[in-house]
Amino acid sequence: MKQSELFAKTVRTFPKDEEAISAKFLIRAGFVDKLMAGVYTLLPLGLRVMKKVEQIIREEINAVGGQEIFMPSFQPKENWMKTGRWETMTDLYKVKDSSDREFALGPTHEEVVVPLIKRFASSYKDLPVYVYQFQNKFRMELRSKGGLLRGREFMMKDLYSFHLTEGDLDEYYNRVKEAYFKIFDRIGIRKKTYFTFASGGTFSKYSHEFQTVTPAGEDTIYVCSRCSLAINKEIKNELNKCAGCGGDDFKEEKAIEVGNIFKLKDKYTQPFDFSVMDDDGKKRPVMMGCYGIGLGRTMATVIEVSNDERGMIWPEEIAPFRVHIIELDGKSAKKICADFEKRGEEILYDERGVSPGEKFADADLIGIPWRIVVSKKAGSKVEVKNRAKAQIKLMEPKQAMKLILK
Ligand code: ATP
Ligand code: MG
């Protein structure tokens, strides 16, 4: 893609109304645009990152049997009355039509997915079922200062599982936990992301969060110095020894919850009277689990843990492009771009007629992992630089392709 054709341009100054470094860089680099507090448009570069994050999640959730669906955001009040959350959920957006009928804008989808699966599953033979979606959620967040870390409308992957027995739920829960580690590994934040015990409310003793350590985090966690399990501050009183190894030496850290997994058991299947016949002909309440990952929050978290004073530093798997080719002093980089494209690599091609300084500043801000500079000065060779490193290497274009496409 030619950089001159990107309609969303980079901007020099930091937005004044953003606190999070991720939001500042994403806006300056033209990845997102703020419509109002907690609500953002994804621009072409931002959407490319989001789609890559989505695809990684899709592949790993498909690998644990998830079937992708797409449920409505616009939901009937009756379903929310059934579970009691019409009254109790303080961050629920309620909307009225012209005849005063009320609806909910989905902050989560138990109220839709439980009656949905109930229509199809009546016997133990129909279970287990695993369904998931990528969907915008709406939540009346009071503080919405974290940019994409805490949106009022935000994209979530939500997976729901339905089981005949608690044992089967437990087993699947562990499979999803492993899938989440794979996801955060591929996205590039695994090393800083801790499996964290959190309070589970009344239905199971604990739930688990995936917490990424960064000073920008709103949560406080305690990381076990022996086995790297963590505990959320909110339950720390209940658990003063590590649940993994029994250790009692913890390091306090600030962290962002990028995902969580939850055993709901029959909390939402009961209100919808969703039970199935087991093989003795007895009715059993269906056991349920739910598993979320916030895509925008994850994308912003990557930037919180991977940036420098000049801009963002994207991991290769989710960068908007892996390669940024910059031409200088009138020498064309068309040929090397075409060669990369022939090998299936999409390129951001900076052919703009602006100064080298401006091109380099924008490249650092946008943070594409590989930068190739084509210039008269370098003759038949090109300069190759990795965004995360200081060193610049001079090499033949063929060698550069070999290095990057390996
Ligand atoms: P938090 O405690 O941060 O409000 P939550 O417990 O309300 O999160 P869940 O309802 O479990 O979050 O949602 C699942 C995932 O969705 C979270 O792990 C997070 O990644 C994401 N998420 C939740 N709220 C937001 C938000 N306001 N903006 C962006 N992502 C969010
Ligand atoms: Mg919340």
Short mmCIF file of C-alpha atoms in Angstrom, two decimals, residues 8-405:
data_model
loop_
_atom_site.label_atom_id
_atom_site.label_comp_id
_atom_site.label_asym_id
_atom_site.label_seq_id
_atom_site.Cartn_x
_atom_site.Cartn_y
_atom_site.Cartn_z
CA ALA A 8 -5.51 8.94 7.88
CA LYS A 9 -2.32 10.92 8.39
CA THR A 10 0.08 10.98 11.30
CA VAL A 11 -0.08 14.01 13.56
CA ARG A 12 2.83 15.71 15.30
CA THR A 13 1.27 16.63 18.62
CA PHE A 14 -0.06 14.36 21.31
CA PRO A 15 -3.82 14.52 21.90
CA LYS A 16 -4.46 16.46 25.12
CA ASP A 17 -7.43 14.47 26.36
CA GLU A 18 -5.75 11.04 26.44
CA GLU A 19 -3.81 9.69 29.42
CA ALA A 20 -2.70 6.26 28.22
CA ILE A 21 0.46 6.18 26.12
CA SER A 22 -1.19 3.55 23.89
CA ALA A 23 -4.07 5.91 23.03
CA LYS A 24 -1.69 8.80 22.43
CA PHE A 25 0.44 6.84 19.98
CA LEU A 26 -2.51 5.11 18.27
CA ILE A 27 -4.12 8.49 17.62
CA ARG A 28 -0.91 10.26 16.57
CA ALA A 29 0.01 7.45 14.19
CA GLY A 30 -3.43 7.44 12.56
CA PHE A 31 -4.51 4.00 13.80
CA VAL A 32 -7.65 5.16 15.61
CA ASP A 33 -9.81 8.26 15.88
CA LYS A 34 -11.73 9.29 18.94
CA LEU A 35 -15.45 9.94 18.43
CA MET A 36 -16.19 10.58 22.12
CA ALA A 37 -14.93 9.31 25.48
CA GLY A 38 -14.53 5.53 25.28
CA VAL A 39 -15.62 5.30 21.63
CA TYR A 40 -13.13 5.02 18.77
CA THR A 41 -13.10 4.52 15.01
CA LEU A 42 -10.56 2.02 13.75
CA LEU A 43 -8.69 3.55 10.82
CA PRO A 44 -7.01 1.41 8.12
CA LEU A 45 -3.78 0.73 10.05
CA GLY A 46 -5.61 0.10 13.33
CA LEU A 47 -8.13 -2.18 11.65
CA ARG A 48 -5.32 -4.23 10.10
CA VAL A 49 -3.87 -4.85 13.58
CA MET A 50 -7.31 -5.68 14.98
CA LYS A 51 -7.98 -8.18 12.17
CA LYS A 52 -4.67 -9.92 12.85
CA VAL A 53 -5.41 -10.17 16.57
CA GLU A 54 -8.86 -11.50 15.67
CA GLN A 55 -7.45 -14.13 13.31
CA ILE A 56 -4.97 -15.42 15.91
CA ILE A 57 -7.77 -15.75 18.45
CA ARG A 58 -10.06 -17.41 15.87
CA GLU A 59 -7.43 -20.02 14.99
CA GLU A 60 -6.74 -20.93 18.62
CA ILE A 61 -10.41 -21.02 19.64
CA ASN A 62 -11.29 -23.12 16.57
CA ALA A 63 -8.52 -25.47 17.69
CA VAL A 64 -10.41 -26.12 20.95
CA GLY A 65 -13.62 -26.81 19.06
CA GLY A 66 -15.21 -23.35 19.09
CA GLN A 67 -17.90 -22.69 16.48
CA GLU A 68 -18.08 -19.07 15.39
CA ILE A 69 -21.43 -17.29 15.40
CA PHE A 70 -22.53 -13.66 15.52
CA MET A 71 -25.20 -12.59 18.00
CA PRO A 72 -27.11 -9.30 18.06
CA SER A 73 -26.11 -6.31 20.20
CA PHE A 74 -29.72 -5.17 20.34
CA GLN A 75 -31.47 -7.38 22.90
CA PRO A 76 -34.92 -7.84 24.45
CA LYS A 77 -35.44 -6.57 28.00
CA GLU A 78 -37.31 -9.78 28.95
CA ASN A 79 -34.15 -11.86 28.75
CA TRP A 80 -32.37 -9.44 31.08
CA MET A 81 -35.32 -9.50 33.50
CA LYS A 82 -35.07 -13.31 33.62
CA THR A 83 -31.52 -13.27 34.92
CA GLY A 84 -32.15 -10.24 37.13
CA ARG A 85 -29.40 -8.26 35.45
CA TRP A 86 -31.79 -5.62 34.04
CA GLU A 87 -31.78 -4.23 37.59
CA THR A 88 -28.41 -5.31 38.96
CA MET A 89 -26.00 -4.59 36.14
CA THR A 90 -25.08 -0.96 36.68
CA ASP A 91 -23.15 -0.57 33.44
CA LEU A 92 -26.00 -1.77 31.20
CA TYR A 93 -27.08 0.64 28.44
CA LYS A 94 -30.88 0.64 28.15
CA VAL A 95 -32.59 2.07 25.08
CA LYS A 96 -36.22 2.90 24.40
CA ASP A 97 -38.08 2.95 21.12
CA SER A 98 -40.81 5.45 20.20
CA SER A 99 -43.51 3.29 21.82
CA ASP A 100 -41.52 3.18 25.07
CA ARG A 101 -40.46 -0.45 24.68
CA GLU A 102 -37.11 -1.07 26.31
CA PHE A 103 -34.07 -2.96 25.07
CA ALA A 104 -30.52 -3.62 26.19
CA LEU A 105 -27.35 -2.97 24.24
CA GLY A 106 -25.37 -6.11 25.03
CA PRO A 107 -22.51 -5.69 27.51
CA THR A 108 -22.06 -9.50 27.35
CA HIS A 109 -24.14 -12.27 25.78
CA GLU A 110 -25.30 -14.87 28.31
CA GLU A 111 -28.87 -13.56 27.94
CA VAL A 112 -28.77 -14.36 24.22
CA VAL A 113 -26.58 -17.43 24.05
CA VAL A 114 -28.33 -19.51 26.75
CA PRO A 115 -31.82 -19.45 25.13
CA LEU A 116 -30.12 -19.90 21.75
CA ILE A 117 -28.33 -23.12 22.71
CA LYS A 118 -31.39 -24.31 24.65
CA ARG A 119 -33.36 -24.35 21.38
CA PHE A 120 -30.91 -26.88 19.94
CA ALA A 121 -29.80 -29.01 22.90
CA SER A 122 -32.29 -31.19 24.75
CA SER A 123 -30.37 -34.36 25.48
CA TYR A 124 -26.92 -35.20 26.88
CA LYS A 125 -26.09 -36.30 23.35
CA ASP A 126 -26.28 -32.67 22.21
CA LEU A 127 -23.55 -31.59 24.65
CA PRO A 128 -20.93 -30.26 24.92
CA VAL A 129 -21.39 -27.13 22.80
CA TYR A 130 -18.75 -24.41 22.35
CA VAL A 131 -19.75 -21.20 20.57
CA TYR A 132 -17.97 -17.89 20.26
CA GLN A 133 -18.11 -14.59 18.47
CA PHE A 134 -16.31 -11.32 17.89
CA GLN A 135 -18.76 -8.64 18.86
CA ASN A 136 -18.92 -5.05 20.02
CA LYS A 137 -19.95 -4.76 23.64
CA PHE A 138 -21.52 -1.68 25.21
CA ARG A 139 -20.80 -0.76 28.82
CA MET A 140 -21.47 2.39 30.76
CA GLU A 141 -17.92 2.65 32.09
CA LEU A 142 -17.69 5.53 34.55
CA ARG A 143 -14.03 6.23 34.07
CA SER A 144 -13.17 6.04 30.43
CA LYS A 145 -9.72 7.53 30.48
CA GLY A 146 -7.64 4.59 29.33
CA GLY A 147 -8.31 5.01 25.63
CA LEU A 148 -8.86 1.59 24.09
CA LEU A 149 -8.00 -0.05 27.40
CA ARG A 150 -11.45 0.85 28.71
CA GLY A 151 -13.99 1.58 26.01
CA ARG A 152 -17.73 2.16 26.26
CA GLU A 153 -18.10 0.34 22.96
CA PHE A 154 -15.38 -2.27 22.48
CA MET A 155 -14.67 -5.47 20.57
CA MET A 156 -14.63 -8.70 22.56
CA LYS A 157 -14.12 -12.34 21.74
CA ASP A 158 -16.61 -14.14 23.93
CA LEU A 159 -16.73 -17.92 24.07
CA TYR A 160 -19.43 -19.88 25.90
CA SER A 161 -19.30 -23.58 26.69
CA PHE A 162 -22.15 -25.87 27.74
CA HIS A 163 -21.61 -29.20 29.48
CA LEU A 164 -23.49 -32.10 31.02
CA THR A 165 -21.18 -32.37 34.03
CA GLU A 166 -18.97 -30.16 36.13
CA GLY A 167 -16.07 -32.48 35.38
CA ASP A 168 -16.46 -31.87 31.68
CA LEU A 169 -16.61 -28.11 32.30
CA ASP A 170 -13.41 -28.31 34.38
CA GLU A 171 -11.62 -30.17 31.63
CA TYR A 172 -12.67 -27.73 28.92
CA TYR A 173 -11.79 -24.77 31.15
CA ASN A 174 -8.21 -26.04 31.25
CA ARG A 175 -8.12 -26.45 27.49
CA VAL A 176 -9.23 -22.84 27.04
CA LYS A 177 -6.59 -21.72 29.53
CA GLU A 178 -3.92 -23.36 27.36
CA ALA A 179 -5.44 -21.82 24.21
CA TYR A 180 -5.21 -18.39 25.87
CA PHE A 181 -1.51 -18.87 26.57
CA LYS A 182 -1.00 -19.70 22.89
CA ILE A 183 -2.94 -16.60 21.87
CA PHE A 184 -0.95 -14.26 24.13
CA ASP A 185 2.26 -15.93 23.00
CA ARG A 186 1.46 -15.30 19.32
CA ILE A 187 0.36 -11.75 20.06
CA GLY A 188 3.70 -11.12 21.73
CA ILE A 189 2.76 -10.48 25.38
CA ARG A 190 3.03 -13.98 26.87
CA LYS A 191 6.19 -13.24 28.86
CA LYS A 192 4.53 -10.38 30.71
CA THR A 193 1.14 -12.06 31.09
CA TYR A 194 0.34 -13.92 34.31
CA PHE A 195 -2.35 -16.47 35.01
CA THR A 196 -4.07 -14.84 37.96
CA PHE A 197 -6.50 -16.07 40.59
CA ALA A 198 -9.45 -13.72 41.02
CA SER A 199 -12.53 -14.00 43.14
CA GLY A 200 -15.20 -16.10 41.49
CA GLY A 201 -18.26 -14.69 43.18
CA THR A 202 -20.77 -17.13 44.59
CA PHE A 203 -20.71 -19.75 41.84
CA SER A 204 -17.19 -21.01 41.88
CA LYS A 205 -14.39 -20.32 44.25
CA TYR A 206 -12.14 -18.56 41.78
CA SER A 207 -12.16 -17.25 38.28
CA HIS A 208 -8.94 -16.61 36.41
CA GLU A 209 -7.63 -13.56 34.70
CA PHE A 210 -4.79 -13.11 32.26
CA GLN A 211 -2.99 -10.05 33.56
CA THR A 212 -0.26 -8.26 31.62
CA VAL A 213 2.20 -6.40 33.80
CA THR A 214 2.70 -2.71 32.97
CA PRO A 215 2.65 0.51 35.02
CA ALA A 216 -0.41 1.54 32.96
CA GLY A 217 -2.45 -1.27 34.58
CA GLU A 218 -5.50 -0.46 36.69
CA ASP A 219 -5.29 -3.74 38.62
CA THR A 220 -2.82 -4.76 41.29
CA ILE A 221 -1.62 -8.34 41.27
CA TYR A 222 0.81 -10.35 43.40
CA VAL A 223 3.13 -12.57 41.38
CA CYS A 224 4.57 -15.62 43.13
CA SER A 225 8.36 -15.41 42.93
CA ARG A 226 8.68 -19.20 42.78
CA CYS A 227 6.15 -20.38 40.20
CA SER A 228 4.83 -17.22 38.50
CA LEU A 229 1.18 -17.75 39.32
CA ALA A 230 -0.46 -14.51 40.43
CA ILE A 231 -3.29 -13.41 42.70
CA ASN A 232 -5.49 -10.36 42.17
CA LYS A 233 -5.36 -7.90 45.08
CA GLU A 234 -9.15 -8.32 45.59
CA ILE A 235 -8.67 -11.83 46.87
CA LYS A 236 -5.38 -11.65 48.36
CA ASN A 237 -6.89 -11.78 51.87
CA GLU A 238 -8.48 -15.15 51.18
CA LEU A 239 -5.35 -16.62 49.63
CA ASN A 240 -2.15 -15.74 51.40
CA LYS A 241 -0.21 -18.66 50.00
CA CYS A 242 0.37 -19.33 46.31
CA ALA A 243 -2.29 -21.70 44.95
CA GLY A 244 0.30 -23.26 42.64
CA CYS A 245 3.29 -24.01 44.87
CA GLY A 246 2.38 -22.93 48.39
CA GLY A 247 5.01 -20.20 48.33
CA ASP A 248 4.46 -16.98 50.24
CA ASP A 249 6.85 -14.56 48.57
CA PHE A 250 5.03 -12.27 46.16
CA LYS A 251 5.95 -9.28 44.06
CA GLU A 252 3.34 -6.54 43.74
CA GLU A 253 2.74 -5.37 40.16
CA LYS A 254 0.35 -3.16 38.20
CA ALA A 255 -1.37 -5.09 35.42
CA ILE A 256 -4.03 -4.98 32.71
CA GLU A 257 -6.63 -7.76 32.51
CA VAL A 258 -6.50 -8.80 28.84
CA GLY A 259 -8.68 -11.87 29.24
CA ASN A 260 -10.55 -13.97 31.72
CA ILE A 261 -12.17 -17.35 32.09
CA PHE A 262 -15.10 -18.13 34.33
CA LYS A 263 -17.03 -21.17 35.49
CA LEU A 264 -20.64 -20.02 35.58
CA LYS A 265 -22.03 -23.50 36.28
CA ASP A 266 -25.85 -23.10 36.24
CA LYS A 267 -25.97 -19.40 37.09
CA TYR A 268 -27.50 -18.47 33.72
CA THR A 269 -28.84 -21.82 32.52
CA GLN A 270 -31.16 -22.07 35.57
CA PRO A 271 -33.08 -18.80 34.92
CA PHE A 272 -33.78 -19.99 31.38
CA ASP A 273 -34.69 -23.46 32.66
CA PHE A 274 -32.05 -25.00 30.42
CA SER A 275 -31.54 -28.60 31.43
CA VAL A 276 -31.06 -31.78 29.44
CA MET A 277 -31.91 -35.45 29.89
CA ASP A 278 -28.93 -37.54 30.91
CA ASP A 279 -28.61 -41.21 29.89
CA ASP A 280 -30.74 -42.36 32.86
CA GLY A 281 -33.57 -40.10 31.71
CA LYS A 282 -32.94 -37.66 34.58
CA LYS A 283 -33.07 -33.91 34.04
CA ARG A 284 -29.80 -32.16 34.75
CA PRO A 285 -29.05 -28.42 34.78
CA VAL A 286 -26.56 -27.54 32.06
CA MET A 287 -23.10 -26.46 33.26
CA MET A 288 -21.68 -23.39 31.60
CA GLY A 289 -18.37 -21.56 31.23
CA CYS A 290 -17.58 -18.19 29.67
CA TYR A 291 -14.29 -16.88 28.36
CA GLY A 292 -13.52 -13.34 27.20
CA ILE A 293 -10.70 -11.44 25.54
CA GLY A 294 -10.92 -7.73 24.77
CA LEU A 295 -9.38 -7.12 21.34
CA GLY A 296 -8.94 -3.35 21.58
CA ARG A 297 -7.64 -3.67 25.11
CA THR A 298 -5.16 -6.33 24.00
CA MET A 299 -3.98 -4.20 21.07
CA ALA A 300 -3.47 -1.20 23.40
CA THR A 301 -1.73 -3.42 25.97
CA VAL A 302 0.81 -4.49 23.36
CA ILE A 303 1.68 -0.82 22.90
CA GLU A 304 1.84 -0.16 26.64
CA VAL A 305 4.52 -2.86 26.94
CA SER A 306 6.24 -2.21 23.62
CA ASN A 307 7.07 1.41 22.76
CA ASP A 308 9.82 4.00 23.09
CA GLU A 309 9.87 7.78 23.04
CA ARG A 310 9.54 7.81 19.25
CA GLY A 311 6.54 5.56 18.92
CA MET A 312 5.09 2.06 18.86
CA ILE A 313 7.04 -1.18 18.34
CA TRP A 314 4.74 -3.86 16.88
CA PRO A 315 5.43 -7.60 17.21
CA GLU A 316 5.61 -9.18 13.74
CA GLU A 317 2.45 -11.29 14.08
CA ILE A 318 0.10 -8.37 14.60
CA ALA A 319 1.92 -5.44 12.96
CA PRO A 320 -0.28 -3.64 10.39
CA PHE A 321 2.46 -4.51 7.87
CA ARG A 322 5.67 -6.42 8.57
CA VAL A 323 7.73 -4.37 6.15
CA HIS A 324 7.94 -0.62 5.62
CA ILE A 325 9.85 0.41 2.50
CA ILE A 326 11.00 4.00 2.28
CA GLU A 327 12.41 5.63 -0.83
CA LEU A 328 14.66 8.69 -0.56
CA ASP A 329 16.24 11.31 -2.81
CA GLY A 330 14.27 10.40 -5.89
CA LYS A 331 15.37 6.77 -6.13
CA SER A 332 12.37 4.48 -6.70
CA ALA A 333 11.71 1.49 -4.44
CA LYS A 334 9.01 0.12 -6.76
CA LYS A 335 11.02 -2.93 -7.76
CA ILE A 336 11.80 -4.21 -4.27
CA CYS A 337 8.17 -3.60 -3.22
CA ALA A 338 6.97 -5.65 -6.18
CA ASP A 339 9.45 -8.42 -5.33
CA PHE A 340 8.15 -8.63 -1.76
CA GLU A 341 4.55 -8.58 -2.96
CA LYS A 342 5.26 -11.42 -5.38
CA ARG A 343 6.33 -13.44 -2.36
CA GLY A 344 3.00 -12.69 -0.65
CA GLU A 345 4.24 -9.96 1.71
CA GLU A 346 2.16 -6.79 1.94
CA ILE A 347 4.22 -3.62 2.14
CA LEU A 348 3.69 -0.12 3.40
CA TYR A 349 5.50 1.86 0.70
CA ASP A 350 6.55 5.39 1.60
CA GLU A 351 6.79 7.14 -1.76
CA ARG A 352 5.66 10.50 -0.38
CA GLY A 353 7.50 13.61 -1.44
CA VAL A 354 8.39 14.67 2.09
CA SER A 355 11.74 15.08 3.85
CA PRO A 356 13.76 12.05 5.02
CA GLY A 357 13.39 13.30 8.59
CA GLU A 358 9.63 13.25 8.32
CA LYS A 359 9.65 9.77 6.78
CA PHE A 360 11.85 8.34 9.53
CA ALA A 361 9.84 10.00 12.29
CA ASP A 362 6.61 8.56 10.87
CA ALA A 363 8.18 5.12 10.44
CA ASP A 364 9.26 5.09 14.09
CA LEU A 365 5.86 6.32 15.22
CA ILE A 366 3.94 3.69 13.20
CA GLY A 367 6.32 1.02 14.45
CA ILE A 368 6.40 -1.54 11.62
CA PRO A 369 9.02 -4.20 12.57
CA TRP A 370 11.20 -4.07 9.41
CA ARG A 371 12.30 -0.85 7.71
CA ILE A 372 14.05 -0.88 4.35
CA VAL A 373 15.47 2.36 2.98
CA VAL A 374 16.20 2.67 -0.73
CA SER A 375 18.40 5.66 -1.62
CA LYS A 376 20.98 6.86 -4.15
CA LYS A 377 23.53 7.04 -1.37
CA ALA A 378 23.33 3.27 -0.76
CA GLY A 379 23.84 2.45 -4.47
CA SER A 380 22.62 -1.04 -5.36
CA LYS A 381 22.27 -1.88 -1.68
CA VAL A 382 19.49 -1.04 0.80
CA GLU A 383 19.53 -0.14 4.48
CA VAL A 384 17.72 -2.62 6.72
CA LYS A 385 16.71 -1.82 10.28
CA ASN A 386 14.57 -3.56 12.85
CA ARG A 387 12.29 -1.16 14.78
CA ALA A 388 13.33 -2.66 18.12
CA LYS A 389 17.07 -2.35 17.46
CA ALA A 390 19.44 0.56 16.84
CA GLN A 391 21.68 -1.11 14.29
CA ILE A 392 21.33 -0.40 10.54
CA LYS A 393 22.68 -2.97 8.06
CA LEU A 394 23.60 -2.35 4.45
CA MET A 395 22.85 -5.28 2.13
CA GLU A 396 21.71 -6.31 -1.35
CA PRO A 397 17.90 -6.31 -1.77
CA LYS A 398 17.95 -10.10 -2.28
CA GLN A 399 19.68 -10.58 1.04
CA ALA A 400 17.18 -8.27 2.74
CA MET A 401 14.31 -10.35 1.39
CA LYS A 402 15.95 -13.53 2.58
CA LEU A 403 16.46 -12.10 6.05
CA ILE A 404 12.90 -10.82 6.40
CA LEU A 405 10.95 -13.60 4.67
#
